[in-house]
Coordinates of C-alpha atoms and ligand atoms in Angstrom, one line a residue:
M1 CA 0.0 0.0 0.0
D2 CA 1.2 3.6 -0.8
K3 CA 2.6 5.4 2.1
K4 CA -0.1 7.7 3.4
K5 CA 0.2 11.4 2.6
K6 CA -0.3 14.0 5.4
L7 CA -3.3 16.3 5.3
T8 CA -2.2 19.9 5.2
T9 CA -3.5 23.4 5.0
T10 CA -2.9 25.2 1.7
A11 CA 0.1 26.7 3.4
G12 CA 1.5 23.2 4.0
R13 CA 1.0 22.9 7.7
P14 CA 0.2 19.3 8.6
Y15 CA -3.3 19.4 9.9
H16 CA -5.5 17.0 12.0
E17 CA -9.1 17.6 11.0
V18 CA -11.2 17.9 7.8
E19 CA -14.8 17.8 8.8
D20 CA -15.4 19.1 12.3
S21 CA -15.2 22.9 12.9
Q22 CA -13.6 24.2 16.0
T23 CA -16.3 25.1 18.5
A24 CA -16.7 26.6 22.0
G25 CA -17.8 23.4 23.6
P26 CA -19.6 20.5 21.9
R27 CA -22.7 22.6 21.0
G28 CA -20.8 25.5 19.5
P29 CA -20.8 28.3 18.3
I30 CA -17.9 28.0 15.9
L31 CA -14.7 29.8 16.8
L32 CA -13.5 32.6 14.5
Q33 CA -10.0 31.3 14.7
D34 CA -10.8 28.1 12.6
Y35 CA -8.8 29.2 9.6
Y36 CA -9.1 25.8 8.0
L37 CA -12.8 26.3 7.8
H38 CA -12.4 29.8 6.3
E39 CA -10.0 28.5 3.8
K40 CA -12.3 25.6 2.8
L41 CA -15.4 27.8 2.4
A42 CA -13.7 30.7 0.8
H43 CA -12.0 28.6 -1.8
F44 CA -15.2 26.8 -2.6
N45 CA -16.9 30.2 -3.2
R46 CA -14.2 30.9 -5.8
E47 CA -14.2 27.5 -7.7
R48 CA -15.9 28.8 -10.8
I49 CA -14.1 30.9 -13.3
P50 CA -16.1 32.8 -16.0
E51 CA -17.7 30.3 -18.4
R52 CA -16.6 30.8 -22.0
V53 CA -19.3 32.9 -23.7
V54 CA -19.1 30.5 -26.7
H55 CA -17.7 26.9 -26.6
A56 CA -18.5 26.5 -22.9
K57 CA -19.1 22.8 -23.0
G58 CA -16.1 20.8 -24.1
A59 CA -13.9 17.7 -23.8
G60 CA -10.1 17.5 -24.2
A61 CA -7.3 15.1 -24.8
F62 CA -3.5 15.1 -25.3
G63 CA -1.8 13.2 -28.1
T64 CA 0.8 13.4 -30.8
F65 CA 1.0 14.8 -34.3
T66 CA 3.4 13.1 -36.8
V67 CA 4.5 14.5 -40.1
T68 CA 3.9 11.9 -43.0
N69 CA 4.5 14.1 -46.1
D70 CA 7.1 16.6 -47.0
I71 CA 5.5 20.0 -47.6
S72 CA 8.7 22.0 -47.0
R73 CA 8.3 23.6 -50.5
Y74 CA 5.4 25.5 -49.0
T75 CA 6.5 26.2 -45.4
R76 CA 9.7 26.7 -43.4
A77 CA 7.9 25.7 -40.2
E78 CA 10.4 23.6 -38.2
L79 CA 7.7 21.1 -37.2
L80 CA 6.8 20.4 -40.9
S81 CA 10.3 20.3 -42.2
K82 CA 10.8 16.5 -42.2
V83 CA 8.8 13.4 -42.5
G84 CA 8.7 11.7 -39.1
N85 CA 8.8 14.9 -37.1
Q86 CA 6.5 14.6 -34.1
C87 CA 5.1 16.9 -31.4
R88 CA 2.7 16.7 -28.5
V89 CA -0.8 18.1 -29.1
F90 CA -3.7 19.1 -26.9
V91 CA -7.2 19.1 -28.5
R92 CA -10.4 20.6 -27.1
F93 CA -13.7 19.7 -28.8
S94 CA -16.8 21.6 -27.9
T95 CA -20.3 22.6 -28.7
V96 CA -20.7 26.4 -29.3
G97 CA -24.0 27.9 -28.1
G98 CA -24.9 25.9 -25.0
E99 CA -23.9 26.5 -21.5
K100 CA -21.3 24.4 -19.6
G101 CA -24.0 21.9 -18.5
S102 CA -25.8 21.7 -21.9
A103 CA -26.2 18.5 -23.9
D104 CA -23.5 17.2 -26.2
T105 CA -25.9 16.3 -29.0
E106 CA -27.4 19.7 -29.6
R107 CA -27.5 20.8 -33.2
D108 CA -24.6 23.1 -33.3
P109 CA -21.2 23.4 -34.9
R110 CA -18.4 21.7 -32.9
G111 CA -15.3 23.4 -31.9
F112 CA -12.1 21.6 -33.0
A113 CA -9.1 23.4 -31.4
V114 CA -5.6 22.0 -31.6
K115 CA -2.5 23.2 -29.8
F116 CA 0.7 21.9 -31.3
Y117 CA 3.6 22.2 -28.8
T118 CA 6.4 22.7 -31.3
E119 CA 10.1 23.4 -30.7
E120 CA 9.5 26.9 -31.9
G121 CA 6.4 27.8 -29.8
N122 CA 2.8 26.8 -29.7
W123 CA 0.8 26.7 -32.9
D124 CA -3.0 26.8 -32.3
L125 CA -5.3 25.8 -35.1
V126 CA -8.6 26.9 -33.5
G127 CA -11.2 25.5 -35.9
N128 CA -14.6 23.9 -36.1
N129 CA -16.0 20.8 -37.6
T130 CA -17.3 22.8 -40.6
P131 CA -15.2 24.4 -43.4
V132 CA -17.2 27.6 -43.4
F133 CA -18.8 30.0 -40.8
F134 CA -22.1 31.9 -40.5
I135 CA -20.6 35.4 -40.9
K136 CA -17.5 36.9 -42.5
D137 CA -17.1 40.1 -40.5
P138 CA -16.2 39.9 -36.7
K139 CA -18.3 43.0 -36.1
K140 CA -21.4 40.8 -36.6
F141 CA -20.3 38.1 -34.1
P142 CA -21.8 39.3 -30.9
D143 CA -25.2 39.9 -32.6
F144 CA -25.1 36.5 -34.2
I145 CA -24.2 34.7 -30.9
H146 CA -27.0 36.5 -29.1
T147 CA -29.5 34.9 -31.5
Q148 CA -28.1 31.4 -30.6
K149 CA -28.4 32.1 -26.8
R150 CA -31.5 33.0 -24.8
D151 CA -34.3 35.5 -25.3
P152 CA -33.6 38.5 -23.1
K153 CA -37.1 38.3 -21.5
T154 CA -38.1 34.7 -21.4
N155 CA -34.6 33.3 -21.0
L156 CA -35.6 30.6 -23.5
K157 CA -33.8 29.6 -26.6
S158 CA -35.7 31.1 -29.5
A159 CA -36.1 29.7 -33.0
T160 CA -37.7 33.1 -33.9
M161 CA -34.4 35.0 -33.0
T162 CA -32.3 32.4 -34.8
W163 CA -34.3 32.4 -38.1
D164 CA -34.9 36.1 -38.0
Y165 CA -31.1 36.6 -38.0
F166 CA -30.4 33.9 -40.6
S167 CA -33.1 35.3 -42.9
L168 CA -31.7 38.9 -42.5
N169 CA -28.1 37.7 -43.2
P170 CA -28.1 35.4 -46.2
E171 CA -24.3 35.0 -45.9
T172 CA -25.2 32.5 -43.1
L173 CA -26.9 30.1 -45.7
H174 CA -23.9 27.9 -46.4
Q175 CA -23.2 27.2 -42.7
V176 CA -27.0 26.8 -42.1
M177 CA -27.1 24.1 -44.8
I178 CA -24.3 22.2 -43.2
L179 CA -25.7 22.7 -39.7
Y180 CA -29.1 21.4 -40.6
S181 CA -27.7 18.4 -42.4
D182 CA -27.0 15.4 -40.2
R183 CA -23.4 16.7 -39.8
G184 CA -24.9 19.3 -37.5
T185 CA -25.3 16.4 -35.0
P186 CA -22.1 14.4 -35.2
D187 CA -21.9 11.0 -33.4
G188 CA -19.5 12.2 -30.7
Y189 CA -16.2 14.0 -31.4
R190 CA -14.3 11.1 -32.9
H191 CA -16.4 10.7 -36.0
M192 CA -16.2 14.2 -37.4
N193 CA -13.7 16.2 -39.5
G194 CA -12.1 19.4 -38.3
Y195 CA -11.3 22.4 -40.4
G196 CA -9.1 25.5 -39.8
S197 CA -11.9 27.1 -41.7
H198 CA -10.0 30.4 -42.3
T199 CA -7.5 31.0 -45.1
F200 CA -4.0 31.0 -43.6
S201 CA -0.7 31.4 -45.3
M202 CA 2.5 29.3 -45.5
I203 CA 5.8 30.9 -46.0
N204 CA 8.7 28.8 -47.3
G205 CA 12.5 29.1 -46.9
R206 CA 12.6 31.5 -49.8
D207 CA 10.1 33.8 -48.1
E208 CA 7.4 32.9 -50.7
R209 CA 3.8 32.9 -49.5
V210 CA 0.9 30.7 -50.5
W211 CA -2.6 30.7 -49.1
V212 CA -3.6 27.6 -47.2
K213 CA -6.7 25.9 -45.8
F214 CA -6.3 23.1 -43.2
H215 CA -8.5 20.0 -43.0
F216 CA -8.5 17.3 -40.4
K217 CA -10.2 14.2 -41.9
T218 CA -11.4 11.7 -39.3
L219 CA -9.9 8.3 -39.8
Q220 CA -12.8 6.8 -37.8
G221 CA -15.1 7.7 -40.7
N222 CA -17.8 10.4 -40.6
R223 CA -20.7 9.2 -38.5
T224 CA -23.8 11.3 -37.6
L225 CA -26.9 11.1 -35.5
N226 CA -30.3 11.8 -37.0
R227 CA -32.6 14.3 -35.4
Q228 CA -34.5 11.7 -33.3
Q229 CA -31.3 10.0 -32.0
A230 CA -29.8 13.4 -31.1
E231 CA -33.0 14.5 -29.3
E232 CA -33.2 11.3 -27.3
L233 CA -29.5 11.4 -26.2
K234 CA -30.0 14.9 -24.9
G235 CA -32.2 13.4 -22.2
T236 CA -30.6 10.0 -21.7
D237 CA -26.9 10.9 -21.9
P238 CA -26.3 14.6 -22.1
D239 CA -22.5 14.0 -21.8
Y240 CA -22.5 11.5 -24.7
A241 CA -19.5 13.0 -26.6
Q242 CA -17.4 13.4 -23.5
R243 CA -18.1 9.8 -22.5
D244 CA -17.4 8.5 -26.0
L245 CA -14.0 10.2 -26.1
V246 CA -12.9 9.3 -22.5
E247 CA -14.0 5.7 -22.9
A248 CA -12.4 5.2 -26.3
I249 CA -9.1 6.5 -25.1
A250 CA -9.3 4.4 -21.8
D251 CA -9.9 1.3 -24.0
G252 CA -6.7 2.1 -26.1
N253 CA -8.9 2.9 -29.1
F254 CA -7.0 6.1 -29.9
P255 CA -8.8 8.3 -32.4
K256 CA -6.8 9.7 -35.3
W257 CA -7.2 12.4 -37.9
A258 CA -5.2 13.0 -41.1
L259 CA -4.1 16.6 -41.5
K260 CA -4.3 17.9 -45.1
I261 CA -4.0 21.2 -46.7
Q262 CA -5.3 23.0 -49.8
V263 CA -2.9 25.4 -51.4
M264 CA -3.7 28.5 -53.5
T265 CA -0.9 30.5 -55.1
Q266 CA -1.0 34.3 -55.3
E267 CA -1.8 34.1 -59.0
Q268 CA -4.7 31.7 -58.3
S269 CA -6.0 33.9 -55.6
R270 CA -6.4 36.8 -58.1
L271 CA -8.3 34.6 -60.6
F272 CA -10.5 32.7 -58.0
K273 CA -14.2 33.2 -58.6
W274 CA -14.8 34.2 -55.0
N275 CA -12.8 36.2 -52.4
P276 CA -10.4 33.5 -51.1
F277 CA -10.5 35.2 -47.7
D278 CA -14.3 34.9 -47.4
I279 CA -15.0 32.3 -44.6
T280 CA -18.5 31.6 -45.9
K281 CA -16.9 29.9 -49.0
V282 CA -14.8 26.7 -49.5
W283 CA -12.2 26.1 -52.1
P284 CA -13.5 23.3 -54.4
H285 CA -11.4 20.2 -54.1
S286 CA -11.3 19.8 -57.9
E287 CA -9.4 23.0 -58.2
F288 CA -7.5 22.8 -55.0
P289 CA -6.8 19.2 -54.2
L290 CA -6.0 18.0 -50.6
I291 CA -2.3 17.5 -49.9
D292 CA -1.3 15.1 -47.0
V293 CA 0.6 16.6 -44.1
G294 CA 0.4 14.3 -41.1
V295 CA -1.6 12.2 -38.7
M296 CA -2.8 13.3 -35.3
E297 CA -3.6 10.7 -32.6
L298 CA -5.3 11.4 -29.3
N299 CA -4.1 9.0 -26.6
E300 CA -4.3 10.6 -23.1
I301 CA -7.2 12.1 -21.2
P302 CA -5.9 14.8 -18.9
A303 CA -5.6 13.7 -15.2
N304 CA -7.6 16.8 -14.2
Y305 CA -10.3 18.3 -16.3
F306 CA -10.3 21.8 -14.8
A307 CA -6.5 22.1 -14.9
D308 CA -6.2 21.3 -18.6
V309 CA -9.5 21.5 -20.4
E310 CA -11.3 24.3 -18.6
Q311 CA -8.1 26.4 -18.4
A312 CA -7.0 25.7 -22.0
A313 CA -6.5 28.9 -23.9
F314 CA -6.3 28.7 -27.7
A315 CA -5.7 31.7 -30.0
P316 CA -5.5 32.0 -33.7
S317 CA -2.7 34.5 -33.1
H318 CA -0.5 31.6 -31.8
T319 CA 1.1 30.8 -35.1
I320 CA 4.6 29.6 -35.7
D321 CA 7.3 30.7 -38.1
G322 CA 6.4 29.4 -41.6
I323 CA 2.6 29.6 -40.9
G324 CA 1.0 33.0 -41.2
L325 CA -2.2 34.9 -41.2
S326 CA -4.3 36.2 -44.1
P327 CA -6.7 39.1 -44.7
D328 CA -9.7 37.0 -43.8
K329 CA -11.7 39.5 -41.7
L330 CA -13.1 37.0 -39.3
L331 CA -9.6 35.7 -38.6
Q332 CA -8.3 39.2 -38.0
G333 CA -11.1 39.7 -35.5
R334 CA -10.3 36.5 -33.7
I335 CA -6.7 37.5 -33.4
F336 CA -7.9 40.1 -31.0
A337 CA -10.9 38.4 -29.4
Y338 CA -9.3 35.1 -28.2
P339 CA -6.4 36.4 -26.1
D340 CA -8.8 39.1 -24.8
A341 CA -11.2 36.4 -23.6
H342 CA -8.3 34.5 -21.9
R343 CA -7.1 37.6 -20.1
Y344 CA -10.6 38.0 -18.8
R345 CA -11.2 34.4 -17.8
L346 CA -7.7 33.3 -16.7
G347 CA -5.7 36.5 -16.2
A348 CA -2.8 38.3 -17.8
N349 CA -0.5 35.4 -17.3
Y350 CA -2.8 32.7 -18.9
H351 CA 0.1 31.6 -21.0
Q352 CA 1.9 30.4 -17.8
I353 CA -0.8 27.8 -17.0
P354 CA 0.8 24.4 -17.7
V355 CA -1.6 23.4 -20.6
N356 CA -0.9 26.7 -22.3
R357 CA 2.8 26.9 -21.7
P358 CA 5.1 26.4 -24.6
L359 CA 7.7 23.6 -24.2
N360 CA 10.5 25.8 -25.4
P361 CA 12.0 28.6 -23.3
V362 CA 10.3 32.0 -23.6
N363 CA 12.4 35.3 -23.5
H364 CA 10.6 38.6 -23.4
Y365 CA 10.2 41.7 -21.3
M366 CA 6.6 41.3 -20.1
R367 CA 6.6 41.1 -16.3
D368 CA 4.4 40.9 -13.2
G369 CA 0.6 40.7 -13.3
Q370 CA -1.8 38.5 -11.3
M371 CA -0.8 34.8 -10.9
N372 CA 2.7 35.2 -12.2
V373 CA 4.1 31.7 -11.5
D374 CA 7.0 31.1 -13.8
G375 CA 9.7 33.0 -12.0
N376 CA 8.9 36.3 -13.8
G377 CA 12.1 36.5 -15.7
G378 CA 14.2 36.2 -12.5
A379 CA 17.0 38.9 -12.2
A380 CA 17.1 39.4 -16.0
P381 CA 16.5 43.0 -17.2
N382 CA 12.8 43.9 -17.7
Y383 CA 13.4 46.6 -20.3
Y384 CA 14.8 46.8 -23.9
P385 CA 17.2 47.9 -25.1
N386 CA 19.6 47.0 -22.3
S387 CA 23.4 46.4 -21.9
F388 CA 23.0 43.1 -20.0
D389 CA 21.1 40.3 -21.6
S390 CA 21.8 38.4 -24.8
I391 CA 18.3 38.2 -26.2
E392 CA 18.2 39.0 -29.9
A393 CA 15.2 39.7 -32.1
D394 CA 16.3 37.5 -35.0
I395 CA 15.5 39.2 -38.4
T396 CA 15.4 35.9 -40.2
Y397 CA 12.0 35.2 -38.6
R398 CA 10.5 38.2 -40.4
E399 CA 7.8 37.3 -43.0
S400 CA 7.4 39.0 -46.3
P401 CA 4.5 41.5 -46.0
L402 CA 0.9 40.4 -46.7
P403 CA 0.1 41.4 -50.2
L404 CA -2.6 44.1 -50.7
D405 CA -4.4 44.4 -54.0
G406 CA -3.0 47.8 -54.7
K407 CA -6.2 49.7 -55.2
P408 CA -7.0 52.7 -53.0
A409 CA -8.7 51.2 -50.0
D410 CA -12.2 52.2 -49.0
A411 CA -12.8 51.1 -45.5
Y412 CA -16.1 49.4 -46.5
D413 CA -15.1 48.2 -50.0
R414 CA -16.9 45.0 -51.2
N415 CA -15.5 42.2 -53.3
E416 CA -17.0 41.0 -56.5
N417 CA -19.3 38.0 -55.8
D418 CA -19.4 39.0 -52.1
D419 CA -23.2 38.7 -52.3
D420 CA -23.1 35.2 -53.9
H421 CA -24.3 33.4 -50.8
F422 CA -26.1 30.7 -52.8
T423 CA -23.9 28.8 -55.3
Q424 CA -22.0 26.7 -52.8
P425 CA -25.0 25.8 -50.6
G426 CA -26.7 24.8 -53.8
L427 CA -23.8 22.6 -54.7
L428 CA -23.7 21.0 -51.3
F429 CA -27.4 20.1 -51.6
R430 CA -27.4 18.9 -55.2
K431 CA -23.9 17.5 -55.7
V432 CA -22.7 16.3 -52.3
M433 CA -25.7 15.1 -50.4
T434 CA -27.2 11.7 -51.0
E435 CA -31.0 11.5 -51.3
K436 CA -31.3 10.4 -47.7
E437 CA -29.1 13.3 -46.5
Q438 CA -31.3 15.7 -48.6
I439 CA -34.5 14.3 -47.0
N440 CA -33.0 14.5 -43.5
T441 CA -31.7 18.1 -44.1
V442 CA -35.1 19.3 -45.2
G443 CA -36.7 17.5 -42.2
N444 CA -34.2 19.1 -39.8
I445 CA -34.9 22.6 -41.3
V446 CA -38.6 22.2 -41.2
D447 CA -38.5 20.9 -37.7
A448 CA -36.4 24.0 -36.6
M449 CA -38.4 26.6 -38.6
N450 CA -41.6 25.2 -37.1
G451 CA -40.4 26.8 -33.9
I452 CA -40.7 30.3 -35.3
S453 CA -43.6 32.1 -33.6
G454 CA -45.1 35.5 -33.1
P455 CA -46.3 38.2 -35.5
K456 CA -43.3 38.1 -37.7
R457 CA -43.5 34.4 -38.3
D458 CA -44.7 34.6 -42.0
E459 CA -42.3 37.3 -42.9
I460 CA -39.2 35.5 -41.5
I461 CA -40.2 32.2 -43.1
Q462 CA -40.8 33.8 -46.5
R463 CA -37.5 35.7 -46.4
Q464 CA -35.6 32.5 -45.5
L465 CA -37.4 30.5 -48.2
G466 CA -36.2 33.2 -50.7
H467 CA -32.6 32.4 -49.7
F468 CA -33.2 28.6 -50.0
H469 CA -34.8 29.2 -53.4
Q470 CA -31.8 31.0 -54.7
A471 CA -29.6 28.1 -53.6
D472 CA -31.9 25.5 -55.0
P473 CA -35.5 25.9 -56.1
D474 CA -36.4 22.2 -55.1
L475 CA -34.9 22.7 -51.7
A476 CA -37.2 25.7 -51.1
I477 CA -40.2 23.9 -52.4
L478 CA -39.6 20.9 -50.2
I479 CA -39.2 23.1 -47.1
A480 CA -42.3 25.1 -47.9
K481 CA -44.2 21.9 -48.3
G482 CA -42.9 20.7 -44.9
L483 CA -43.9 24.0 -43.3
N484 CA -47.3 23.9 -45.0
V485 CA -46.8 27.4 -46.5
K486 CA -46.8 28.8 -50.1
I487 CA -43.6 30.5 -51.3
Ligands
NDP501 P1 -16.4 17.5 -53.1 O1 -17.5 16.6 -53.7 O2 -15.0 17.4 -53.6 O3 -16.3 17.3 -51.5 C1 -17.5 17.4 -50.8 C2 -17.1 17.6 -49.3 O4 -18.2 17.8 -48.6 C3 -16.3 16.5 -48.7 O5 -15.2 17.0 -48.1 C4 -17.2 15.9 -47.7 O6 -16.5 15.5 -46.5 C5 -18.1 17.1 -47.4 N1 -19.4 16.8 -46.9 C6 -20.3 15.8 -47.3 N2 -21.5 16.0 -46.7 C7 -21.4 17.1 -46.0 C8 -22.3 17.9 -45.2 N3 -23.5 17.5 -45.0 N4 -21.8 19.0 -44.6 C9 -20.6 19.5 -44.9 N5 -19.7 18.8 -45.6 C10 -20.1 17.7 -46.2 O7 -17.0 19.0 -53.1 P2 -16.4 20.4 -53.5 O8 -15.0 20.7 -53.0 O9 -16.6 20.6 -55.0 O10 -17.4 21.3 -52.8 C11 -18.9 21.1 -52.9 C12 -19.5 21.5 -51.6 O11 -19.1 20.5 -50.6 C13 -19.2 22.8 -51.1 O12 -20.0 23.8 -51.6 C14 -19.3 22.6 -49.6 O13 -20.7 22.9 -49.2 C15 -19.0 21.2 -49.4 N6 -17.7 21.0 -48.7 C16 -16.5 21.3 -49.4 C17 -15.3 21.3 -48.8 C18 -14.1 21.9 -49.5 O14 -13.2 22.2 -48.8 N7 -14.1 21.9 -50.8 C19 -15.2 20.8 -47.4 C20 -16.4 20.4 -46.8 C21 -17.6 20.5 -47.5 P3 -15.9 14.0 -46.4 O15 -15.0 13.8 -47.6 O16 -15.1 13.9 -45.1 O17 -17.1 13.1 -46.4

C-alpha cells in the first residue's frame, strides 16, 4: 500500500481535521480562529471561473502529431520540415452555443481546437467541424451569438431569433445548410472532421507565400446522429460525446485524424471566382486538391479536467514561423478576441498555466501581473534595449509582408461576388448530399423553422425561403411543403 500522505492546510502545515469545525464546547458556536474552515469555504466560493461565452461545454485530450509528407516547399515551419517529425498536441472539442451543462448532442457546430507544442512555440489551429462559418465580419459576431443564446425576456432559446437573424443575413446560408444536415449532430467527437476554416498562409525558406486551408479528416469515418437520436440522447446521456472520447481512449482505441492542406498561389487567388479570404466559402477540391501533411492521434485524457480542459486557452494569433495569417476579416477579429477572452477568464498570465505553456523557453520583457508563477524572468532585465542580456530579435523570422491588392482602400469596400451566398450551398445540396441526406436536411430545417412564432413568423419564413430558393428551387419547395406554406 502507498505510504499515506499527510493532510495539510494550503500553506502546507500538517493538519489534523477535515470535517469538524472548532467550536466553543460540543454545541458550538464556531470559533472565528478556525482558519481551516475559512480556507475551505472561501476557496469553494471561488471555484468557478467565467464560463466561455461560446464553446463553454467541451472535452479535451492530449496526443501526438506526426508528419507523414514533405511540404517544405510551402513552409519553413520547423515542425513540418521533415517526414517523421513529431510533437505533442492538446485538443479541445466543444459545442458552441450551449452553457457548460448543456447536452453534447445539440444541433450546433463543434469546436475543434488543436494546440501543437512545437520546438518553436505553440501553434494553435482553432477551428470547427465545418469548413465555413455563418458570418464573415467579426463586427457581426456578438449579434449573431446573441441569437443562438437565450431570449432577453423569457430566458428561453428562440427559433424566432435564430431564423430572424439567418433570414436577414443570407451569408449564413452555407453554414446553415451544413448545420441542418446530419453533420450538425455528429456522433461524438471522434467521427467528425475538423477544419481550420479560415484561409491562412504558409511561407517557405525563400520567403514565398501561398494561401492555405487546413482539413483534419477523421480516420474513424464520418458518423452522424439523426434528429431523433440526437434528441433522445439529450435526455438519456447529455455527456454523450465526453463519455465517448474518454471511454475510447481508456480502451486504447485512440482516435486519429489525417491533417491535409489545400494550397492556393498568389496568382490563383487573383483569378479565383470568390474572395479567397471569405470564410463563408470553401475552395472546391477539384481546383485545390487536398495534400497530405500528417496524422494526429489522441491517446491521453488529462488527469484533471479543470486544470487542462477548462483552463485551455487557444488563440489563432498563436502561429509559428512558416505559418502566417491572411486578410480573412473574421480571422483578423479572432486574433484580438481570443487572447482578450483568456485575459478576462484566466488573467494576464494565462500563458503560464501548464496546458498553455510552450515547451521551449520564452524570452521577453513582459513582467508581473496576477498569478505570475514562472519566475517572472528572475533577475534578468525587464526593459529593452539594455546592456546586460543576450536576447536578440532575429530578423530571419520576419515574414514577407501580406500582399494588398494595390487599389486605394475604401474602409467598406466590397469584393466582386461577395453577395453570392447561394452557389456553394446549392452545390452542397445537389452534388454532395445523398438523397437520404437531402431528406434529413429538409426535415431538420422544417422541424427547426416550425419553432418560429409571433407576429413576424410569416415574414421570417418567406424571407428565408427566398434564400433557399436562390440556392436550389427544389430545396425551397420541399421546405415550404414541410412547413405547409406557399412560397
Ligand atoms: P467535393 O465533392 O469534392 O467534396 C465534398 C465535401 O463535402 C467532402 O469534403 C465531404 O466530406 C463534405 N461533406 C459531405 N457531406 C457534407 C455535409 N452534410 N456538410 C458538410 N460537408 C459535407 O466537393 P467540392 O469541393 O466541390 O465542394 C462542394 C460542396 O461541398 C461545397 O460547396 C461545400 O458545401 C461542401 N464541402 C466542401 C469542402 C471543401 O473544402 N471543398 C469541405 C467540406 C464540405 P468527407 O469527404 O469527409 O465526407
